XYZ file of C-alpha atoms in Angstrom:
715
model
C 231.459 182.409 177.081
C 230.024 183.412 173.752
C 227.445 186.170 173.667
C 224.714 187.080 171.231
C 226.457 189.884 169.423
C 223.781 190.983 166.973
C 221.990 194.107 168.137
C 218.309 194.039 169.046
C 215.683 196.705 169.548
C 212.330 196.518 171.381
C 209.561 199.093 171.629
C 207.644 199.142 174.924
C 204.285 200.931 174.913
C 202.553 201.262 178.325
C 198.950 202.312 178.799
C 198.758 205.634 180.705
C 197.093 204.454 183.914
C 198.759 203.882 187.272
C 197.900 200.198 187.504
C 199.185 199.582 183.980
C 202.227 201.762 183.398
C 203.998 200.959 186.680
C 204.122 197.140 186.270
C 205.096 197.430 182.597
C 208.004 199.709 183.519
C 209.043 197.181 186.169
C 208.829 194.464 183.517
C 210.995 196.586 181.213
C 213.596 196.799 183.971
C 213.558 192.997 184.412
C 213.733 192.519 180.656
C 216.828 194.712 180.463
C 218.459 192.656 183.232
C 217.487 189.319 181.662
C 218.946 190.363 178.296
C 222.349 191.527 179.579
C 224.101 189.167 177.160
C 222.258 190.682 174.205
C 223.106 194.026 172.649
C 219.607 195.234 173.474
C 218.129 198.688 172.993
C 214.718 199.443 174.493
C 212.539 202.394 173.520
C 209.624 203.315 175.806
C 206.771 205.267 174.232
C 205.020 207.857 176.418
C 203.205 211.147 176.000
C 204.772 214.322 177.506
C 202.981 214.403 180.871
C 203.824 210.730 181.544
C 207.550 211.150 180.866
C 208.421 211.821 184.565
C 207.269 208.283 185.411
C 210.295 206.992 183.461
C 212.870 208.846 185.578
C 214.052 205.897 187.695
C 214.040 203.473 184.762
C 216.082 205.745 182.500
C 218.576 206.413 185.293
C 219.040 202.674 185.892
C 219.487 201.690 182.227
C 221.380 203.979 179.821
C 220.325 201.808 176.855
C 216.644 202.547 177.502
C 215.476 205.630 175.635
C 212.112 207.447 175.659
C 210.007 208.131 172.593
C 207.704 211.064 173.370
C 204.707 211.537 171.079
C 201.971 214.178 171.499
C 198.815 213.005 173.233
C 195.994 212.760 170.657
C 192.985 215.005 171.351
C 189.535 213.667 172.255
C 186.323 215.622 172.980
C 185.717 213.667 176.222
C 189.212 214.216 177.630
C 190.400 217.646 178.883
C 193.351 219.035 176.958
C 195.681 218.984 180.010
C 194.998 215.302 180.841
C 197.126 212.377 179.608
C 196.599 209.750 182.341
C 193.528 207.847 183.497
C 194.180 208.883 187.105
C 193.098 212.440 186.229
C 189.724 211.560 184.694
C 186.715 209.467 185.766
C 186.746 205.731 185.148
C 183.925 206.146 182.608
C 186.446 207.881 180.307
C 188.498 204.697 179.907
C 186.896 203.773 176.532
C 187.619 207.277 175.226
C 191.251 207.042 176.375
C 191.708 203.658 174.689
C 190.080 204.932 171.509
C 192.024 208.168 171.216
C 195.402 206.463 171.729
C 194.683 204.554 168.526
C 195.426 207.803 166.707
C 199.119 207.187 167.438
C 199.151 204.454 164.768
C 200.329 206.696 161.931
C 202.908 208.717 163.946
C 204.355 205.404 165.151
C 204.360 203.975 161.632
C 206.299 207.014 160.405
C 208.789 206.596 163.263
C 209.334 202.918 162.370
C 209.801 203.673 158.686
C 212.325 206.446 159.320
C 214.322 204.712 162.060
C 217.769 203.397 160.964
C 217.378 200.316 163.206
C 213.658 199.915 163.988
C 212.422 197.561 166.735
C 211.935 193.924 165.858
C 209.380 193.494 168.650
C 206.623 195.597 170.230
C 205.599 194.953 173.844
C 202.353 196.809 174.497
C 199.725 196.901 177.214
C 196.617 194.759 176.757
C 194.555 197.932 176.220
C 196.679 198.790 173.157
C 195.920 195.749 171.010
C 195.792 197.859 167.844
C 199.607 197.739 167.919
C 199.281 194.152 166.658
C 198.200 195.573 163.302
C 201.143 197.984 163.378
C 203.563 195.149 164.204
C 202.293 193.133 161.232
C 202.725 196.161 158.976
C 206.376 196.711 159.963
C 207.333 193.036 160.292
C 207.801 193.043 164.061
C 206.735 190.565 166.729
C 203.846 191.708 168.930
C 203.845 190.768 172.616
C 200.887 191.654 174.855
C 201.519 192.670 178.469
C 198.837 192.071 181.095
C 199.320 193.921 184.406
C 196.704 191.689 186.062
C 196.494 187.938 186.551
C 195.796 185.074 184.182
C 192.293 184.402 185.507
C 191.224 188.031 185.109
C 192.614 188.133 181.584
C 190.933 184.827 180.694
C 187.576 186.251 181.777
C 188.191 189.485 179.885
C 189.087 187.605 176.691
C 186.034 185.373 177.102
C 183.763 188.407 177.428
C 184.968 190.044 174.227
C 185.010 186.772 172.282
C 181.622 185.446 173.438
C 179.875 188.841 173.921
C 177.329 187.671 176.581
C 174.354 190.026 177.119
C 171.542 190.255 179.665
C 168.091 188.991 178.768
C 166.709 191.686 181.055
C 169.001 194.778 181.104
C 167.444 195.841 184.418
C 168.525 192.665 186.247
C 172.016 193.518 187.494
C 172.121 190.348 189.623
C 171.801 187.993 186.633
C 174.638 185.471 186.670
C 177.157 185.192 183.843
C 178.826 181.770 183.538
C 182.242 181.184 181.977
C 181.878 177.491 181.203
C 184.906 177.320 178.906
C 187.278 178.528 181.642
C 188.901 176.338 184.316
C 186.629 175.840 187.339
C 183.741 177.466 185.388
C 183.618 180.763 187.339
C 180.296 182.587 187.665
C 179.637 186.230 188.518
C 176.598 188.490 188.822
C 176.408 191.045 186.020
C 177.317 193.985 188.268
C 180.683 192.360 189.049
C 181.612 191.995 185.386
C 184.176 194.377 183.869
C 182.735 197.899 183.771
C 184.463 198.407 180.431
C 182.483 195.511 178.962
C 179.179 196.405 180.662
C 179.381 199.847 179.093
C 179.690 198.239 175.651
C 177.082 199.335 173.129
C 177.174 197.301 169.948
C 177.756 199.449 166.892
C 179.369 202.302 168.834
C 182.708 203.071 167.096
C 184.663 203.265 170.377
C 183.311 199.928 171.587
C 183.886 198.230 168.239
C 187.440 199.556 168.408
C 187.891 198.034 171.892
C 186.466 194.690 170.760
C 189.016 194.659 167.945
C 191.751 195.396 170.513
C 191.100 192.179 172.422
C 190.698 190.074 169.292
C 194.040 191.438 168.071
C 195.646 190.550 171.409
C 194.673 186.922 170.941
C 196.365 186.933 167.507
C 199.635 188.258 168.946
C 202.925 186.389 168.850
C 203.215 186.183 172.641
C 201.680 187.140 175.977
C 203.346 188.276 179.218
C 201.322 188.167 182.459
C 202.108 189.765 185.816
C 201.450 186.613 187.833
C 203.136 183.275 188.573
C 202.430 179.686 187.625
C 201.935 178.259 191.094
C 199.060 180.682 191.671
C 197.226 180.379 188.330
C 198.570 177.444 186.343
C 195.156 176.272 184.974
C 194.489 179.743 183.566
C 197.912 179.981 181.959
C 197.200 176.657 180.260
C 193.836 178.059 179.139
C 195.459 181.194 177.673
C 197.895 179.027 175.735
C 194.958 177.164 174.208
C 193.186 180.418 173.375
C 196.278 181.855 171.673
C 197.156 178.578 169.985
C 200.788 178.617 171.133
C 202.985 178.115 174.195
C 204.358 181.649 174.117
C 202.526 182.683 177.302
C 204.906 183.700 180.055
C 204.267 184.207 183.758
C 206.821 186.777 184.911
C 205.298 188.092 188.148
C 204.828 189.322 190.677
C 206.832 192.192 189.211
C 208.711 193.991 191.971
C 209.788 197.639 191.899
C 212.886 198.312 189.827
C 214.742 199.740 192.828
C 215.990 197.814 195.848
C 212.721 196.804 197.489
C 214.260 197.323 200.927
C 214.631 201.038 200.175
C 211.042 202.138 200.671
C 211.766 205.809 200.049
C 212.248 205.214 196.330
C 208.712 203.880 195.802
C 206.835 206.896 197.102
C 206.101 208.866 193.916
C 205.722 205.986 191.453
C 202.096 206.886 190.826
C 201.741 210.482 191.988
C 201.834 212.643 195.099
C 200.596 211.663 198.554
C 199.008 213.730 201.323
C 200.991 211.891 204.032
C 204.812 212.216 204.017
C 206.592 208.861 204.005
C 208.582 209.569 207.183
C 205.345 210.276 209.077
C 203.771 207.101 207.662
C 206.746 204.937 208.656
C 206.862 206.467 212.149
C 203.153 205.736 212.582
C 203.565 202.137 211.380
C 206.566 201.601 213.680
C 204.273 202.306 216.636
C 201.932 199.471 215.564
C 202.166 195.765 216.329
C 202.762 193.260 213.541
C 199.519 192.368 211.772
C 197.582 195.036 213.652
C 196.854 197.420 210.778
C 194.074 197.097 208.181
C 194.758 198.697 204.798
C 191.547 199.910 203.120
C 191.618 200.882 199.456
C 189.018 200.795 196.677
C 191.461 201.165 193.809
C 193.329 204.041 192.217
C 190.331 204.993 190.037
C 187.302 204.543 192.280
C 185.682 207.516 194.051
C 182.911 206.517 196.471
C 179.658 208.394 196.857
C 179.293 210.524 199.980
C 176.938 207.935 201.483
C 179.472 205.174 200.828
C 182.255 207.314 202.281
C 180.160 207.829 205.424
C 179.507 204.079 205.666
C 183.175 203.169 205.441
C 184.145 205.888 207.927
C 181.514 204.728 210.404
C 182.593 201.098 210.073
C 186.246 201.974 210.640
C 185.400 204.082 213.666
C 183.148 201.465 215.264
C 185.638 198.633 214.664
C 188.317 200.228 216.836
C 191.075 198.740 214.655
C 194.167 200.576 213.503
C 193.827 201.356 209.824
C 195.151 203.156 206.774
C 192.448 204.359 204.383
C 193.690 205.285 200.918
C 191.345 207.632 199.070
C 191.505 208.869 195.490
C 191.470 212.669 195.500
C 188.052 213.726 194.123
C 187.893 216.178 191.239
C 185.720 219.316 191.256
C 183.138 217.367 189.280
C 183.115 214.592 191.880
C 182.526 217.039 194.720
C 179.694 218.732 192.865
C 178.085 215.346 192.248
C 178.312 214.341 195.943
C 181.295 212.033 195.618
C 184.446 211.635 197.719
C 183.558 213.674 200.846
C 185.094 212.502 204.140
C 182.578 213.025 207.009
C 183.276 216.105 209.108
C 185.338 215.417 212.217
C 186.124 211.803 211.249
C 189.885 212.246 211.003
C 190.035 214.015 214.377
C 187.998 211.304 216.095
C 190.199 208.449 214.790
C 193.526 210.299 215.003
C 194.919 207.755 217.490
C 193.887 204.736 215.428
C 194.026 205.615 211.749
C 195.575 207.471 208.858
C 193.722 208.803 205.839
C 195.922 209.142 202.740
C 194.654 211.235 199.857
C 196.220 210.769 196.441
C 198.817 208.084 195.761
C 199.468 205.787 198.717
C 202.945 204.182 198.900
C 201.387 200.726 198.970
C 204.713 198.848 198.797
C 205.860 200.506 202.013
C 202.504 199.972 203.716
C 202.031 196.298 202.868
C 205.679 195.472 203.589
C 205.450 196.524 207.221
C 202.749 195.995 209.878
C 199.620 195.400 207.802
C 197.568 192.375 208.798
C 194.720 192.663 206.308
C 194.067 194.399 203.022
C 190.523 195.381 202.070
C 190.350 196.404 198.431
C 187.129 195.951 196.506
C 184.838 197.832 194.160
C 182.379 200.393 195.480
C 179.418 198.060 195.033
C 180.786 195.826 197.820
C 180.773 198.436 200.621
C 178.735 196.777 203.436
C 176.754 198.530 206.128
C 178.820 200.110 208.947
C 178.005 197.459 211.574
C 178.946 194.582 209.275
C 182.108 196.383 208.158
C 183.103 197.041 211.778
C 182.668 193.352 212.656
C 184.681 192.153 209.652
C 187.487 194.632 210.296
C 187.724 193.687 213.967
C 187.851 189.994 213.102
C 190.479 190.563 210.407
C 193.147 191.505 212.960
C 192.075 188.893 215.498
C 194.776 186.466 216.589
C 192.308 183.681 215.798
C 192.964 184.346 212.100
C 196.308 182.537 212.336
C 195.408 179.906 209.732
C 194.433 182.556 207.203
C 197.649 184.507 207.856
C 199.663 181.332 207.484
C 198.106 180.794 204.061
C 198.924 184.360 203.052
C 202.519 183.976 204.210
C 202.866 180.711 202.288
C 201.556 182.428 199.168
C 203.970 185.319 199.738
C 206.840 182.845 200.037
C 205.779 181.133 196.799
C 205.613 184.488 195.016
C 209.104 185.466 196.159
C 210.441 182.043 195.147
C 208.951 182.526 191.685
C 210.864 185.756 191.016
C 214.190 184.663 192.501
C 216.957 183.390 190.248
C 215.948 179.932 189.074
C 212.309 180.507 190.046
C 209.428 179.881 187.660
C 208.858 183.557 186.785
C 212.578 184.242 186.374
C 212.803 181.235 184.063
C 209.794 182.380 182.048
C 211.468 185.751 181.589
C 214.643 184.101 180.321
C 212.633 181.753 178.099
C 210.797 184.691 176.554
C 214.096 186.399 175.694
C 215.454 183.121 174.334
C 212.382 182.430 172.183
C 212.326 185.944 170.787
C 216.067 185.898 170.054
C 215.935 182.481 168.388
C 213.098 183.601 166.121
C 215.084 186.693 165.207
C 218.192 184.636 164.441
C 216.279 182.221 162.225
C 214.589 185.062 160.400
C 217.981 186.670 159.831
C 219.464 183.393 158.554
C 222.088 183.502 161.348
C 224.989 181.035 160.870
C 227.249 181.849 163.839
C 227.994 178.576 165.676
C 228.927 180.269 168.971
C 225.608 182.069 169.162
C 223.646 178.839 168.731
C 225.828 177.133 171.327
C 225.101 179.953 173.745
C 221.360 179.628 173.107
C 221.685 175.930 173.881
C 223.291 176.720 177.239
C 220.382 179.067 178.021
C 217.947 176.252 177.233
C 219.709 174.107 179.829
C 219.541 176.965 182.335
C 215.762 177.276 181.983
C 215.338 173.473 181.830
C 213.714 173.414 178.417
C 214.802 170.392 176.413
C 212.271 170.912 173.615
C 213.588 174.428 172.996
C 217.166 173.077 172.974
C 216.165 170.520 170.358
C 214.614 173.335 168.325
C 217.943 175.183 168.424
C 219.741 171.987 167.408
C 217.505 171.308 164.410
C 217.680 174.980 163.391
C 221.443 174.699 163.205
C 221.174 171.661 160.974
C 218.725 173.487 158.704
C 221.273 176.292 158.327
C 224.043 173.833 157.477
C 225.963 174.198 160.766
C 227.622 170.881 161.618
C 227.178 169.546 165.179
C 230.169 169.106 167.476
C 230.910 167.285 170.716
C 230.392 170.516 172.679
C 227.008 171.003 171.046
C 225.912 167.463 171.925
C 227.110 167.988 175.489
C 224.996 171.137 175.790
C 221.990 169.304 174.368
C 222.492 166.439 176.841
C 222.744 168.978 179.664
C 219.443 170.569 178.594
C 217.748 167.136 178.481
C 218.999 166.096 181.924
C 218.073 169.445 183.438
C 214.557 168.821 182.060
C 214.554 165.295 183.571
C 214.552 163.744 180.092
C 217.212 161.105 180.693
C 215.971 158.843 177.867
C 216.721 161.441 175.186
C 220.049 162.196 176.856
C 221.061 158.531 176.669
C 219.968 158.329 173.024
C 222.189 161.318 172.224
C 225.115 159.594 173.919
C 224.599 156.520 171.748
C 224.626 158.753 168.647
C 227.917 160.250 169.806
C 229.443 156.813 170.351
C 228.630 155.732 166.802
C 229.897 158.967 165.273
C 233.398 159.778 164.055
C 232.963 163.551 164.240
C 231.608 164.156 167.750
C 232.829 161.398 170.071
C 232.111 161.610 173.855
C 234.813 163.398 175.853
C 235.544 164.175 179.506
C 232.861 166.891 179.528
C 230.266 164.395 178.273
C 230.736 162.063 181.229
C 230.855 165.033 183.603
C 227.547 166.266 182.189
C 225.875 162.948 182.977
C 227.339 162.878 186.505
C 226.121 166.411 187.201
C 222.718 165.697 185.660
C 221.993 162.523 187.614
C 223.379 164.138 190.779
C 220.817 166.946 190.500
C 218.108 164.328 189.906
C 219.166 162.431 193.042
C 219.723 159.221 191.021
C 222.850 157.952 192.775
C 222.947 154.599 190.978
C 223.093 156.280 187.561
C 225.490 158.926 188.885
C 227.922 156.292 190.210
C 227.662 154.282 186.985
C 228.662 157.316 184.924
C 231.511 157.991 187.349
C 232.761 154.452 186.752
C 232.302 154.933 182.997
C 234.333 158.138 183.133
C 237.242 156.385 184.851
C 236.978 153.431 182.439
C 237.237 155.893 179.532
C 240.538 157.128 180.973
C 239.369 160.425 182.479
C 240.303 161.489 186.015
C 237.905 162.852 188.616
C 238.059 166.603 189.218
C 236.883 168.760 192.093
C 233.665 169.412 190.160
C 233.190 165.643 189.824
C 233.438 165.133 193.573
C 231.145 168.071 194.308
C 228.468 166.412 192.171
C 229.055 162.973 193.679
C 228.871 164.156 197.294
C 225.867 166.444 196.778
C 224.042 163.724 194.847
C 224.562 161.238 197.670
C 223.365 163.694 200.320
C 220.297 164.557 198.239
C 219.441 160.831 197.994
C 220.281 160.263 201.713
C 223.128 157.945 200.716
C 225.282 159.218 203.565
C 227.703 156.292 203.515
C 228.338 156.956 199.827
C 229.091 160.602 200.566
C 231.551 159.574 203.297
C 233.326 157.194 200.907
C 233.686 159.863 198.240
C 235.053 162.277 200.854
C 237.656 159.686 201.867
C 238.499 159.275 198.186
C 238.972 163.038 197.827
C 241.426 163.081 200.724
C 243.342 160.144 199.282
C 243.780 161.885 195.909
C 245.213 165.029 197.450
C 242.571 167.244 195.824
C 241.805 170.259 198.014
C 238.149 170.052 199.014
C 235.696 172.912 198.497
C 233.144 174.756 200.606
C 230.364 173.082 198.616
C 231.593 169.623 199.591
C 232.041 170.601 203.237
C 228.543 172.051 203.434
C 227.053 168.902 201.911
C 228.927 166.662 204.338
C 227.771 168.771 207.268
C 224.212 168.503 205.933
C 224.594 164.722 206.092
C 225.873 164.737 209.673
C 223.030 167.015 210.765
C 220.373 164.882 209.091
C 221.728 161.839 210.926
C 222.010 163.814 214.182
C 225.635 162.800 214.585
C 226.383 165.411 217.214
C 229.944 164.268 217.941
C 230.770 164.087 214.251
C 229.360 167.566 213.744
C 231.574 168.948 216.507
C 234.716 167.237 215.251
C 233.932 168.149 211.638
C 233.637 171.853 212.508
C 236.950 171.704 214.351
C 238.688 169.948 211.458
C 237.309 172.491 208.985
C 238.711 175.300 211.115
C 242.093 173.598 211.333
C 242.340 173.250 207.553
C 240.389 176.264 206.296
C 240.720 178.627 209.291
C 237.121 179.722 208.696
C 233.638 178.338 208.177
C 230.700 179.746 206.267
C 227.658 181.410 207.816
C 225.533 178.666 206.236
C 227.483 175.980 208.148
C 227.078 177.855 211.415
C 223.336 178.323 210.808
C 223.011 174.600 210.152
C 224.777 173.598 213.358
C 222.990 176.221 215.472
C 219.651 175.013 214.111
C 220.515 171.392 214.937
C 221.641 172.170 218.479
C 218.652 174.447 219.117
C 216.150 171.870 217.873
C 217.534 169.254 220.271
C 218.299 171.673 223.140
C 222.014 170.894 223.106
C 223.022 173.660 225.502
C 226.531 172.417 226.271
C 227.302 171.757 222.618
C 226.159 175.274 221.740
C 228.515 176.683 224.360
C 231.400 174.620 222.965
C 230.610 175.885 219.478
C 230.760 179.471 220.718
C 234.142 178.862 222.370
C 235.446 177.246 219.189
C 234.444 180.101 216.873
C 235.714 182.739 219.310
C 239.098 181.067 219.717
C 239.497 180.657 215.948
C 238.799 184.354 215.324
C 235.770 183.929 213.082
C 233.991 186.775 211.298
C 231.460 188.977 213.094
C 228.577 187.429 211.144
C 229.539 183.963 212.392
C 229.934 185.125 216.008
C 226.591 186.943 215.905
C 224.895 183.863 214.515
C 226.138 181.614 217.316
C 225.385 184.157 220.052
C 221.881 184.741 218.686
C 221.313 180.982 218.538
C 222.295 180.561 222.184
C 220.042 183.423 223.285
C 217.175 182.098 221.190
C 217.511 178.644 222.735
C 217.663 179.964 226.306
C 214.612 182.144 225.628
C 212.661 179.153 224.312
C 213.605 177.190 227.451
C 212.531 180.143 229.665
C 216.005 180.375 231.222
C 215.775 184.099 231.866
C 219.021 184.390 233.841
C 220.961 182.722 231.038
C 219.230 184.986 228.496
C 220.307 188.099 230.420
C 223.878 186.871 230.766
C 224.124 185.892 227.070
C 222.651 189.185 225.867
C 225.097 191.107 228.037
C 228.012 189.046 226.734
C 227.005 189.582 223.135
C 226.585 193.328 223.532
C 229.887 193.584 225.414
C 231.604 191.981 222.411
C 230.062 194.614 220.132
C 227.717 192.160 218.409
C 224.029 192.558 217.586
C 220.968 190.389 217.035
C 220.636 188.751 213.634
C 216.929 189.418 213.161
C 213.859 190.968 214.771
C 212.458 187.521 215.662
C 215.339 186.989 218.093
C 214.530 190.261 219.852
C 210.865 189.261 220.027
C 211.772 185.912 221.626
C 213.844 187.688 224.276
C 211.005 190.120 225.059
C 208.487 187.275 225.297
C 210.840 185.437 227.648
C 211.002 188.508 229.902
C 207.205 188.821 229.945
C 206.811 185.155 230.821
C 209.365 185.566 233.599
C 207.605 188.631 234.965
C 204.294 186.808 234.849
C 205.692 183.882 236.822
C 207.178 186.235 239.421
C 203.823 187.975 239.773
C 202.122 184.616 240.277
C 204.594 183.725 243.040
C 203.976 187.061 244.779
C 200.241 186.493 244.705
């Protein structure tokens, strides 16, 4: 496959605050992975004391280099401080203002660099870099570590500049009528950065210019996902006047998220060692722990601290309370003091973490509820105790189900092919295409590769843009190019344009349809579940003199199964066998899917046996499918036969474990305790283990039910 050979360079500039720099570094990691086919160099700008935060990123990507510039001085910021975590929240305007002094050092770096960046990705609090990008001829992309709704409100504030009629009325409501759903908030809930705004103050005028510059930027990247905030992403596109607004979140840590030890020091030190934290959490039940945190910057007053402590103690729930370490100034001003004796009194129920809490580890494990609000929302102790106790109640099942569904949607968004993963790829594609056009690129292979990326992210309009750009640059279209364009249209469900392109090819002498053209239509309509169109193009392919390949049959069978045309899938499978083409795992899995959907238990059994006779092995997916079918319909004997079949055929350990776990799970559901005990013993004797914790939980529950029944009989 062709690759984009021309080198590229991006400057990433994070804002030095825990909640900003960490997600932007994670985005930088994802960007480096998404641009593996581009000769991409990334420079990350930090000041000296923030350089250690880049350690993991630099180790993971040799082509990412740091640019360390001295931290500019400011009278309100101590000389040893370079991160918002080390100063009060009220110093945020001063930090934003003083970082603007890096404009000229950065300009000098750009002008002296042999291959300066063609794009600047900077935090939303560094909007002055838009002016720098315009000066050096680079694209400017804004990064927002928070969601689309929050950013929409922030932009609206600095564009509309709402003020209070009575400055003393902190409960006055501010309406955002131009935003989706017209949100309303009391004044005290509005951004503290905006509420502190004093018109005419140089620092505040500078900040206002920052947000206006952000809106003028070439693109916007947001740490959220479309399914959660689609109306607000549409709003941001209208505000910016372009479609270059990408949802790339939720951004996960750059390391393997299953390795919790690597996430500990991402934002600073912690008073509780990770091994102690994990041991404590292991002793808790799922959903039993409440995580209480008021943000990485907030320090509560002593009265508020006492209120939270009292509420936690009275609630009786298990909890983790994350507290920002107060500075000397905080202590002197009666902030951040934990009540005497509190930690000793709740030692059996709670943990207090001072400093940076490893939130990824905490929320990944046994936490049932997260309480994280501003200090103004701290309720009285009795109310807090009631809310905390209710939050871990088993009656909150509906709420937990909603949270789990949202979690699933978030994970789907960032997986390969998910909406956020696609937005990331689209951003790289858009930026690269603009760079190619600006550079008057004429390499056919590079345009063809861009076209294939358009198909991958299902963006037909972008593919057409690539196509017309080629024509503008005098690059003649080819059959392969038309095929890629058709693929992009079908992947975007634009079959009308795809058919029009085919007609153009038919009437042309230079780019006639070929075997790949017909295959593209078969694959496209298969993925759309349009079996009539898929079969018609299969007939057209044969009429044009082209033979069916294994890929052709994979598309035909999967398309039929997707459309529940099971008879059609069976006919194509018979056709495969008659041609002598060796079938594939994809075809077998699709056929098995069809048998399971129809609940053809005998056919399932015989199909598994025939697969083993021909292939000598079956995939874990096939076993999971059959086990699920048998379990759902309580087919105990069939499950036993399946186990005998896989044992006799010498299947892999993963397959054997899957079948054994399925049998145990089914017996446990049916409360057949004797069979559970026998099956567990057999599995352990064979050196196998449970597939997941849920299976163990089902066995334990079965034992408890059995014990309860025995106790009832004794009574």
